[in-house]
Short mmCIF file of C-alpha atoms in Angstrom, two decimals:
data_model
loop_
_atom_site.label_atom_id
_atom_site.label_comp_id
_atom_site.label_asym_id
_atom_site.label_seq_id
_atom_site.Cartn_x
_atom_site.Cartn_y
_atom_site.Cartn_z
CA MET M 1 115.34 62.11 95.19
CA LYS M 2 112.91 62.44 98.07
CA PHE M 3 110.83 65.59 98.16
CA ARG M 4 111.16 67.58 101.37
CA PHE M 5 108.54 70.14 102.25
CA GLN M 6 109.91 73.51 103.32
CA ARG M 7 108.16 76.44 104.90
CA LYS M 8 109.04 78.72 102.01
CA TYR M 9 106.70 76.69 99.77
CA LEU M 10 103.78 78.20 101.71
CA SER M 11 104.47 81.50 99.97
CA ILE M 12 103.80 80.04 96.50
CA PRO M 13 100.01 80.74 96.52
CA TYR M 14 100.66 84.31 97.64
CA ILE M 15 103.29 84.82 94.92
CA LEU M 16 100.93 83.46 92.26
CA PHE M 17 98.11 85.68 93.50
CA PHE M 18 100.44 88.70 93.55
CA ILE M 19 101.57 88.08 89.96
CA LEU M 20 98.14 87.31 88.48
CA PHE M 21 96.02 89.91 90.24
CA ILE M 22 98.47 92.76 90.93
CA ILE M 23 101.50 92.68 88.63
CA VAL M 24 99.67 91.63 85.46
CA PRO M 25 96.77 94.15 85.83
CA LEU M 26 99.24 96.96 86.57
CA PHE M 27 101.28 95.99 83.53
CA LEU M 28 98.15 96.04 81.34
CA ILE M 29 97.17 99.47 82.66
CA LEU M 30 100.63 100.85 81.89
CA PHE M 31 100.65 99.20 78.46
CA TYR M 32 97.28 100.59 77.40
CA ALA M 33 97.92 103.99 79.02
CA PHE M 34 101.01 104.67 76.94
CA THR M 35 99.98 103.16 73.62
CA ASP M 36 97.93 104.66 70.82
CA LYS M 37 94.43 103.26 70.36
CA ALA M 38 94.60 103.26 66.55
CA THR M 39 98.11 101.95 65.95
CA GLY M 40 98.94 100.17 69.19
CA HIS M 41 102.37 101.82 69.24
CA ILE M 42 103.95 103.53 72.24
CA SER M 43 102.62 107.07 72.37
CA LEU M 44 101.94 110.02 74.67
CA SER M 45 98.69 110.84 72.91
CA ASN M 46 96.64 109.94 75.97
CA LEU M 47 98.66 112.36 78.09
CA VAL M 48 98.12 115.13 75.53
CA LYS M 49 94.42 114.34 75.37
CA PHE M 50 94.12 114.39 79.16
CA VAL M 51 95.96 117.69 79.64
CA SER M 52 94.38 119.47 76.67
CA ASP M 53 90.80 118.74 77.78
CA SER M 54 89.85 121.01 80.69
CA THR M 55 86.91 118.76 81.56
CA ASN M 56 89.24 115.98 82.67
CA LEU M 57 91.25 118.36 84.86
CA ASN M 58 88.06 119.82 86.36
CA VAL M 59 86.74 116.36 87.22
CA LEU M 60 90.08 115.49 88.83
CA ALA M 61 90.02 118.72 90.86
CA ILE M 62 86.42 118.05 91.95
CA SER M 63 87.31 114.49 92.99
CA LEU M 64 90.28 115.73 95.04
CA THR M 65 88.04 118.33 96.69
CA TYR M 66 85.42 115.76 97.66
CA ALA M 67 88.13 113.41 98.92
CA VAL M 68 89.62 116.11 101.15
CA ILE M 69 86.21 117.22 102.45
CA ASN M 70 85.14 113.64 103.13
CA THR M 71 88.39 112.84 104.94
CA ILE M 72 88.20 115.94 107.14
CA LEU M 73 84.54 115.41 108.05
CA CYS M 74 85.04 111.72 108.80
CA LEU M 75 87.98 112.52 111.10
CA LEU M 76 86.12 115.33 112.89
CA ILE M 77 83.10 113.11 113.51
CA SER M 78 84.96 109.90 114.28
CA TYR M 79 87.62 111.24 116.63
CA PRO M 80 85.35 112.06 119.60
CA ILE M 81 83.32 108.90 118.98
CA ALA M 82 86.44 106.73 118.99
CA TYR M 83 87.74 108.49 122.09
CA PHE M 84 84.46 107.81 123.86
CA LEU M 85 84.45 104.16 122.78
CA ALA M 86 88.09 103.67 123.88
CA ASP M 87 87.44 105.01 127.38
CA ARG M 88 87.01 101.88 129.46
CA LYS M 89 85.45 103.88 132.29
CA ILE M 90 82.56 104.85 130.00
CA ASN M 91 82.37 101.97 127.54
CA LYS M 92 83.02 98.62 129.22
CA SER M 93 81.86 96.38 126.38
CA ALA M 94 82.45 96.00 122.67
CA VAL M 95 78.75 96.20 121.82
CA LEU M 96 78.84 99.92 121.00
CA VAL M 97 81.90 99.46 118.83
CA THR M 98 80.13 96.71 116.92
CA LEU M 99 77.11 98.95 116.34
CA PHE M 100 79.29 101.63 114.78
CA ILE M 101 81.12 99.27 112.43
CA MET M 102 78.06 97.18 111.51
CA PRO M 103 77.42 99.22 108.33
CA MET M 104 80.68 97.78 106.97
CA TRP M 105 79.00 94.37 106.92
CA ILE M 106 76.36 95.57 104.45
CA ASN M 107 77.06 96.09 100.76
CA PHE M 108 77.75 99.78 100.18
CA VAL M 109 75.40 99.89 97.17
CA ILE M 110 72.53 98.82 99.41
CA ARG M 111 73.59 101.39 102.03
CA THR M 112 73.76 104.08 99.37
CA GLY M 113 70.29 103.23 98.07
CA ALA M 114 68.88 103.42 101.58
CA THR M 115 70.66 106.76 102.13
CA ARG M 116 69.12 108.12 98.93
CA ASP M 117 65.63 107.22 100.14
CA VAL M 118 66.22 108.83 103.54
CA LEU M 119 67.62 112.02 102.01
CA SER M 120 64.69 112.23 99.61
CA TRP M 121 62.31 111.92 102.56
CA LEU M 122 64.19 114.76 104.29
CA GLY M 123 64.00 116.94 101.20
CA LEU M 124 67.71 116.60 100.35
CA SER M 125 67.37 114.65 97.13
CA GLY M 126 70.21 114.55 94.66
CA GLY M 127 68.19 116.47 92.10
CA SER M 128 67.87 119.47 94.41
CA TYR M 129 71.06 119.30 96.49
CA PRO M 130 73.49 117.00 94.65
CA GLU M 131 76.62 118.24 96.43
CA VAL M 132 75.11 117.95 99.92
CA ALA M 133 73.66 114.50 99.18
CA THR M 134 77.00 113.28 97.82
CA VAL M 135 78.96 114.50 100.85
CA ILE M 136 76.46 112.94 103.26
CA GLY M 137 76.63 109.64 101.41
CA LEU M 138 80.42 109.62 101.34
CA VAL M 139 80.69 110.42 105.04
CA TYR M 140 78.11 107.81 105.98
CA ASN M 141 79.79 105.08 103.93
CA TYR M 142 83.36 105.80 105.02
CA ILE M 143 82.96 106.84 108.64
CA PRO M 144 83.31 103.26 109.96
CA PHE M 145 86.72 103.11 108.26
CA THR M 146 87.85 106.05 110.39
CA ILE M 147 86.30 104.97 113.68
CA LEU M 148 87.95 101.54 113.71
CA PRO M 149 91.64 102.57 113.29
CA LEU M 150 91.18 105.51 115.66
CA TYR M 151 89.54 103.25 118.23
CA THR M 152 92.26 100.59 118.08
CA THR M 153 94.96 103.27 118.40
CA MET M 154 93.25 104.96 121.34
CA LEU M 155 92.99 101.65 123.18
CA LYS M 156 96.81 101.60 123.28
CA MET M 157 97.18 105.15 124.60
CA ASP M 158 99.19 105.59 127.77
CA ARG M 159 96.66 107.17 130.11
CA ASN M 160 99.43 107.93 132.58
CA GLN M 161 100.80 110.56 130.20
CA ILE M 162 97.41 112.27 130.08
CA GLU M 163 97.15 112.31 133.88
CA ALA M 164 100.76 113.52 134.15
CA SER M 165 100.11 116.45 131.83
CA ARG M 166 97.16 117.51 133.95
CA ASP M 167 99.15 117.14 137.14
CA LEU M 168 101.84 119.39 135.64
CA GLY M 169 99.28 122.16 135.08
CA ALA M 170 98.22 121.67 131.47
CA ASN M 171 94.60 122.49 130.70
CA GLY M 172 92.33 120.30 128.65
CA PHE M 173 93.18 121.92 125.32
CA GLN M 174 96.93 121.74 125.93
CA THR M 175 96.66 118.09 126.97
CA PHE M 176 94.66 117.31 123.85
CA VAL M 177 97.09 119.06 121.47
CA LYS M 178 100.42 118.17 123.11
CA VAL M 179 99.66 114.64 124.41
CA ILE M 180 96.54 112.99 122.98
CA ILE M 181 96.91 113.95 119.32
CA PRO M 182 100.59 112.85 119.07
CA MET M 183 99.73 109.49 120.65
CA THR M 184 96.81 108.95 118.26
CA MET M 185 98.58 110.24 115.13
CA PRO M 186 99.17 106.71 113.69
CA GLY M 187 95.42 106.11 113.88
CA ILE M 188 94.70 109.49 112.28
CA VAL M 189 97.09 108.76 109.42
CA SER M 190 95.66 105.27 108.91
CA ALA M 191 92.07 106.55 108.99
CA ALA M 192 92.82 109.36 106.56
CA THR M 193 94.46 106.91 104.16
CA MET M 194 91.52 104.50 104.33
CA VAL M 195 89.11 107.32 103.43
CA PHE M 196 91.01 109.59 101.06
CA MET M 197 92.20 106.96 98.58
CA PRO M 198 88.89 105.08 98.15
CA THR M 199 87.00 108.37 97.81
CA LEU M 200 89.19 109.31 94.85
CA SER M 201 88.11 106.21 92.94
CA SER M 202 84.51 106.18 94.17
CA TYR M 203 81.73 106.84 91.69
CA VAL M 204 78.70 104.70 92.58
CA ILE M 205 77.92 106.79 95.67
CA SER M 206 78.01 110.08 93.78
CA ASP M 207 76.09 108.68 90.81
CA ILE M 208 73.25 107.34 92.94
CA LEU M 209 72.95 110.15 95.49
CA SER M 210 73.51 113.11 93.17
CA GLU M 211 71.42 111.57 90.39
CA TYR M 212 74.45 111.93 88.08
CA ASN M 213 74.80 115.65 88.79
CA VAL M 214 78.17 115.16 90.51
CA VAL M 215 80.74 113.42 88.33
CA LEU M 216 83.85 112.10 90.05
CA PHE M 217 87.05 110.78 88.50
CA GLY M 218 86.00 107.16 88.93
CA SER M 219 82.89 107.84 86.84
CA TYR M 220 85.05 109.00 83.94
CA ILE M 221 87.22 105.90 84.12
CA ASP M 222 84.12 103.72 84.11
CA LEU M 223 82.68 105.74 81.19
CA TYR M 224 85.72 105.24 78.95
CA PHE M 225 85.99 101.56 79.80
CA ASN M 226 82.31 101.05 78.98
CA GLN M 227 82.94 102.77 75.64
CA SER M 228 85.80 100.29 75.01
CA ASP M 229 88.34 103.10 75.05
CA TRP M 230 90.80 101.02 77.03
CA ASN M 231 93.76 103.26 76.29
CA PHE M 232 92.46 106.56 77.63
CA GLY M 233 90.58 104.83 80.44
CA SER M 234 93.81 103.11 81.46
CA PHE M 235 95.68 106.42 81.39
CA MET M 236 93.10 107.94 83.75
CA ALA M 237 93.44 104.88 85.96
CA PHE M 238 97.21 105.45 85.86
CA ILE M 239 96.64 109.03 87.09
CA MET M 240 94.53 107.61 89.90
CA LEU M 241 97.26 105.14 90.86
CA LEU M 242 99.83 107.93 90.79
CA LEU M 243 97.75 110.00 93.20
CA ILE M 244 97.32 107.00 95.47
CA PHE M 245 101.07 106.35 95.53
CA ILE M 246 101.71 110.01 96.37
CA SER M 247 99.20 109.91 99.23
CA VAL M 248 100.74 106.69 100.56
CA PHE M 249 104.21 108.26 100.42
CA ILE M 250 103.01 111.32 102.34
CA THR M 251 101.21 109.30 105.00
CA ARG M 252 104.24 107.01 105.45
CA LYS M 253 106.43 110.07 105.91
CA PHE M 254 104.10 111.33 108.63
CA SER M 255 104.16 107.91 110.28
CA LYS M 256 107.97 107.81 110.30
CA ASP M 257 108.14 111.32 111.72
CA ASP M 258 105.74 110.35 114.50
CA GLU M 259 107.75 107.24 115.32
CA GLY M 260 110.90 109.35 115.54
CA LYS M 261 109.25 111.83 117.90
CA GLU M 262 107.90 109.02 120.02
CA SER M 263 111.30 107.39 120.33
CA ILE M 264 112.88 110.73 121.31
CA TRP M 265 110.20 111.17 123.96
#
Protein backbone atom coordinates (compact mmCIF):
# COMPACT_ATOMS: atom_id res chain seq x y z
CA MET A 1 0.00 0.00 0.00
CA LYS A 2 1.49 3.31 -1.06
CA PHE A 3 1.90 5.91 1.65
CA ARG A 4 0.16 9.20 0.92
CA PHE A 5 1.17 12.29 2.82
CA GLN A 6 -1.72 14.30 4.22
CA ARG A 7 -1.75 17.75 5.73
CA LYS A 8 -3.04 16.46 9.05
CA TYR A 9 0.30 14.70 9.59
CA LEU A 10 1.86 18.14 10.11
CA SER A 11 0.09 18.31 13.46
CA ILE A 12 1.93 15.26 14.82
CA PRO A 13 4.95 17.22 16.21
CA TYR A 14 2.58 19.66 17.91
CA ILE A 15 0.52 16.83 19.42
CA LEU A 16 3.66 15.12 20.73
CA PHE A 17 4.93 18.39 22.19
CA PHE A 18 1.54 19.05 23.79
CA ILE A 19 1.45 15.61 25.40
CA LEU A 20 5.06 15.53 26.62
CA PHE A 21 5.45 19.09 27.86
CA ILE A 22 1.92 20.09 28.88
CA ILE A 23 -0.31 17.09 29.60
CA VAL A 24 2.32 14.95 31.35
CA PRO A 25 3.68 17.76 33.61
CA LEU A 26 0.13 18.77 34.57
CA PHE A 27 -0.70 15.16 35.37
CA LEU A 28 2.40 14.87 37.57
CA ILE A 29 1.51 18.07 39.41
CA LEU A 30 -2.01 16.80 40.09
CA PHE A 31 -0.70 13.38 41.13
CA TYR A 32 1.83 14.73 43.62
CA ALA A 33 -0.53 17.46 44.86
CA PHE A 34 -3.19 15.00 45.98
CA THR A 35 -1.03 12.17 47.29
CA ASP A 36 0.59 11.75 50.68
CA LYS A 37 4.37 12.12 50.80
CA ALA A 38 4.88 9.23 53.24
CA THR A 39 2.48 6.64 51.85
CA GLY A 40 1.98 7.75 48.26
CA HIS A 41 -1.77 7.23 48.61
CA ILE A 42 -4.44 9.70 47.52
CA SER A 43 -4.88 12.23 50.30
CA LEU A 44 -5.99 15.78 51.09
CA SER A 45 -3.20 16.26 53.60
CA ASN A 46 -1.52 18.89 51.45
CA LEU A 47 -4.75 20.91 51.34
CA VAL A 48 -5.06 20.70 55.13
CA LYS A 49 -1.43 21.70 55.54
CA PHE A 50 -1.85 24.66 53.19
CA VAL A 51 -5.02 25.99 54.82
CA SER A 52 -3.90 25.40 58.41
CA ASP A 53 -0.62 27.32 58.01
CA SER A 54 -1.31 31.07 57.99
CA THR A 55 2.12 31.73 56.49
CA ASN A 56 1.12 30.12 53.21
CA LEU A 57 -2.08 32.17 53.03
CA ASN A 58 -0.19 35.37 53.86
CA VAL A 59 2.36 34.72 51.12
CA LEU A 60 -0.47 34.06 48.65
CA ALA A 61 -2.20 37.31 49.67
CA ILE A 62 1.07 39.25 49.34
CA SER A 63 1.69 37.77 45.88
CA LEU A 64 -1.83 38.71 44.74
CA THR A 65 -1.31 42.23 46.07
CA TYR A 66 1.97 42.67 44.21
CA ALA A 67 0.42 41.23 41.05
CA VAL A 68 -2.48 43.69 41.19
CA ILE A 69 -0.21 46.66 41.96
CA ASN A 70 2.21 45.71 39.19
CA THR A 71 -0.61 45.27 36.66
CA ILE A 72 -2.19 48.63 37.51
CA LEU A 73 1.10 50.53 37.41
CA CYS A 74 2.17 48.93 34.13
CA LEU A 75 -1.16 49.83 32.52
CA LEU A 76 -1.09 53.42 33.82
CA ILE A 77 2.44 53.96 32.54
CA SER A 78 2.10 52.05 29.28
CA TYR A 79 -1.24 53.39 28.09
CA PRO A 80 -0.13 56.97 27.29
CA ILE A 81 3.17 55.68 25.89
CA ALA A 82 1.40 53.24 23.58
CA TYR A 83 -1.07 55.93 22.52
CA PHE A 84 1.80 58.23 21.66
CA LEU A 85 3.63 55.50 19.72
CA ALA A 86 0.46 54.55 17.79
CA ASP A 87 -0.18 58.11 16.64
CA ARG A 88 1.23 58.17 13.13
CA LYS A 89 1.22 61.97 13.11
CA ILE A 90 3.72 61.99 15.98
CA ASN A 91 5.60 58.72 15.55
CA LYS A 92 6.23 57.92 11.89
CA SER A 93 8.73 55.12 12.39
CA ALA A 94 9.03 51.92 14.38
CA VAL A 95 12.34 52.94 15.96
CA LEU A 96 10.75 54.27 19.15
CA VAL A 97 8.64 51.15 19.51
CA THR A 98 11.75 49.01 19.18
CA LEU A 99 13.51 51.02 21.89
CA PHE A 100 10.68 50.38 24.33
CA ILE A 101 10.52 46.64 23.72
CA MET A 102 14.30 46.12 23.54
CA PRO A 103 14.51 45.12 27.23
CA MET A 104 12.52 42.00 26.30
CA TRP A 105 15.52 40.85 24.27
CA ILE A 106 17.74 40.75 27.37
CA ASN A 107 17.54 38.00 29.98
CA PHE A 108 15.39 39.24 32.86
CA VAL A 109 17.93 38.05 35.45
CA ILE A 110 20.54 40.34 33.90
CA ARG A 111 18.01 43.19 33.80
CA THR A 112 17.12 42.58 37.43
CA GLY A 113 20.77 42.61 38.48
CA ALA A 114 21.31 45.90 36.68
CA THR A 115 18.17 47.33 38.30
CA ARG A 116 19.47 46.33 41.73
CA ASP A 117 22.73 48.19 41.12
CA VAL A 118 20.90 51.31 39.93
CA LEU A 119 18.52 51.29 42.90
CA SER A 120 21.41 50.84 45.31
CA TRP A 121 23.13 53.85 43.73
CA LEU A 122 19.91 55.85 44.20
CA GLY A 123 19.65 54.80 47.84
CA LEU A 124 16.69 52.46 47.26
CA SER A 125 18.41 49.19 48.03
CA GLY A 126 16.40 46.12 48.89
CA GLY A 127 17.76 46.08 52.42
CA SER A 128 16.30 49.52 53.16
CA TYR A 129 13.22 49.64 50.93
CA PRO A 130 12.42 46.05 49.89
CA GLU A 131 8.81 46.73 48.88
CA VAL A 132 9.67 49.78 46.76
CA ALA A 133 12.60 48.01 45.10
CA THR A 134 10.45 44.97 44.31
CA VAL A 135 7.65 47.04 42.76
CA ILE A 136 10.12 49.04 40.65
CA GLY A 137 11.77 45.85 39.44
CA LEU A 138 8.45 44.21 38.57
CA VAL A 139 7.22 47.26 36.67
CA TYR A 140 10.49 47.64 34.79
CA ASN A 141 10.58 43.99 33.76
CA TYR A 142 6.94 43.69 32.72
CA ILE A 143 6.20 47.09 31.21
CA PRO A 144 7.25 46.02 27.68
CA PHE A 145 4.62 43.27 27.88
CA THR A 146 1.95 45.93 28.34
CA ILE A 147 3.22 48.44 25.80
CA LEU A 148 3.29 45.96 22.91
CA PRO A 149 -0.33 44.66 23.05
CA LEU A 150 -1.65 48.16 23.74
CA TYR A 151 0.35 49.55 20.82
CA THR A 152 -0.83 46.90 18.36
CA THR A 153 -4.45 47.43 19.45
CA MET A 154 -4.22 51.21 19.16
CA LEU A 155 -2.83 50.93 15.64
CA LYS A 156 -6.18 49.39 14.63
CA MET A 157 -8.31 52.09 16.25
CA ASP A 158 -10.83 53.84 14.02
CA ARG A 159 -9.71 57.46 14.24
CA ASN A 160 -12.92 58.54 12.53
CA GLN A 161 -14.88 57.60 15.65
CA ILE A 162 -12.64 59.83 17.76
CA GLU A 163 -13.09 62.76 15.39
CA ALA A 164 -16.84 62.10 15.22
CA SER A 165 -17.18 62.21 19.00
CA ARG A 166 -15.42 65.57 19.09
CA ASP A 167 -17.57 66.91 16.27
CA LEU A 168 -20.66 65.87 18.24
CA GLY A 169 -19.56 67.99 21.20
CA ALA A 170 -17.77 65.50 23.45
CA ASN A 171 -14.83 66.86 25.40
CA GLY A 172 -11.50 65.13 25.70
CA PHE A 173 -12.39 63.17 28.83
CA GLN A 174 -15.71 61.97 27.40
CA THR A 175 -14.03 60.92 24.16
CA PHE A 176 -11.38 59.02 26.10
CA VAL A 177 -13.88 57.19 28.33
CA LYS A 178 -16.69 56.55 25.84
CA VAL A 179 -14.69 55.95 22.63
CA ILE A 180 -10.96 55.32 23.10
CA ILE A 181 -11.08 52.96 26.09
CA PRO A 182 -13.78 50.67 24.59
CA MET A 183 -11.81 50.41 21.34
CA THR A 184 -8.58 49.57 23.19
CA MET A 185 -10.17 47.21 25.74
CA PRO A 186 -8.87 44.03 23.99
CA GLY A 187 -5.33 45.40 24.33
CA ILE A 188 -5.93 46.31 27.97
CA VAL A 189 -7.20 42.82 28.74
CA SER A 190 -4.31 41.18 26.89
CA ALA A 191 -1.74 43.41 28.61
CA ALA A 192 -3.23 42.79 32.05
CA THR A 193 -3.15 39.04 31.45
CA MET A 194 0.47 39.11 30.30
CA VAL A 195 1.49 40.94 33.48
CA PHE A 196 -0.79 39.60 36.21
CA MET A 197 -0.22 35.88 35.65
CA PRO A 198 3.60 35.93 35.35
CA THR A 199 3.85 38.21 38.40
CA LEU A 200 2.02 35.61 40.48
CA SER A 201 4.68 33.00 39.74
CA SER A 202 7.64 35.39 39.77
CA TYR A 203 10.23 35.06 42.52
CA VAL A 204 13.68 35.84 41.12
CA ILE A 205 12.91 39.56 40.81
CA SER A 206 11.68 39.87 44.39
CA ASP A 207 14.51 37.72 45.76
CA ILE A 208 17.23 39.77 44.08
CA LEU A 209 15.81 43.27 44.52
CA SER A 210 14.40 42.89 48.04
CA GLU A 211 17.41 40.88 49.23
CA TYR A 212 14.98 38.11 50.27
CA ASN A 213 12.89 40.46 52.41
CA VAL A 214 9.85 40.08 50.14
CA VAL A 215 8.75 36.48 49.69
CA LEU A 216 6.30 35.75 46.89
CA PHE A 217 4.35 32.58 46.18
CA GLY A 218 6.81 31.41 43.54
CA SER A 219 9.61 31.52 46.12
CA TYR A 220 7.69 29.10 48.34
CA ILE A 221 7.14 26.69 45.47
CA ASP A 222 10.83 26.81 44.64
CA LEU A 223 11.70 26.31 48.34
CA TYR A 224 9.64 23.14 48.71
CA PHE A 225 10.90 21.70 45.44
CA ASN A 226 14.50 22.35 46.48
CA GLN A 227 13.76 20.53 49.74
CA SER A 228 12.46 17.57 47.68
CA ASP A 229 8.97 18.03 49.08
CA TRP A 230 7.39 17.37 45.70
CA ASN A 231 3.92 16.79 47.10
CA PHE A 232 3.37 20.06 48.92
CA GLY A 233 5.30 22.00 46.29
CA SER A 234 3.04 20.50 43.63
CA PHE A 235 -0.05 21.43 45.61
CA MET A 236 1.13 25.05 45.79
CA ALA A 237 1.81 24.92 42.06
CA PHE A 238 -1.74 23.59 41.64
CA ILE A 239 -3.05 26.63 43.56
CA MET A 240 -1.05 28.83 41.21
CA LEU A 241 -2.52 27.10 38.16
CA LEU A 242 -6.01 27.46 39.60
CA LEU A 243 -5.52 31.21 40.03
CA ILE A 244 -4.20 31.47 36.48
CA PHE A 245 -7.22 29.62 35.08
CA ILE A 246 -9.55 31.91 37.03
CA SER A 247 -7.80 35.02 35.70
CA VAL A 248 -7.94 33.65 32.14
CA PHE A 249 -11.67 32.95 32.54
CA ILE A 250 -12.32 36.48 33.79
CA THR A 251 -10.30 38.13 31.02
CA ARG A 252 -12.01 35.99 28.36
CA LYS A 253 -15.38 37.04 29.75
CA PHE A 254 -14.37 40.69 29.44
CA SER A 255 -13.19 40.07 25.89
CA LYS A 256 -16.49 38.45 24.90
CA ASP A 257 -18.45 41.30 26.47
CA ASP A 258 -16.40 43.83 24.53
CA GLU A 259 -16.92 41.95 21.28
CA GLY A 260 -20.66 41.93 21.91
CA LYS A 261 -20.73 45.67 22.56
CA GLU A 262 -18.65 46.31 19.47
CA SER A 263 -20.97 44.27 17.28
CA ILE A 264 -24.02 46.11 18.68
CA TRP A 265 -22.32 49.41 17.91
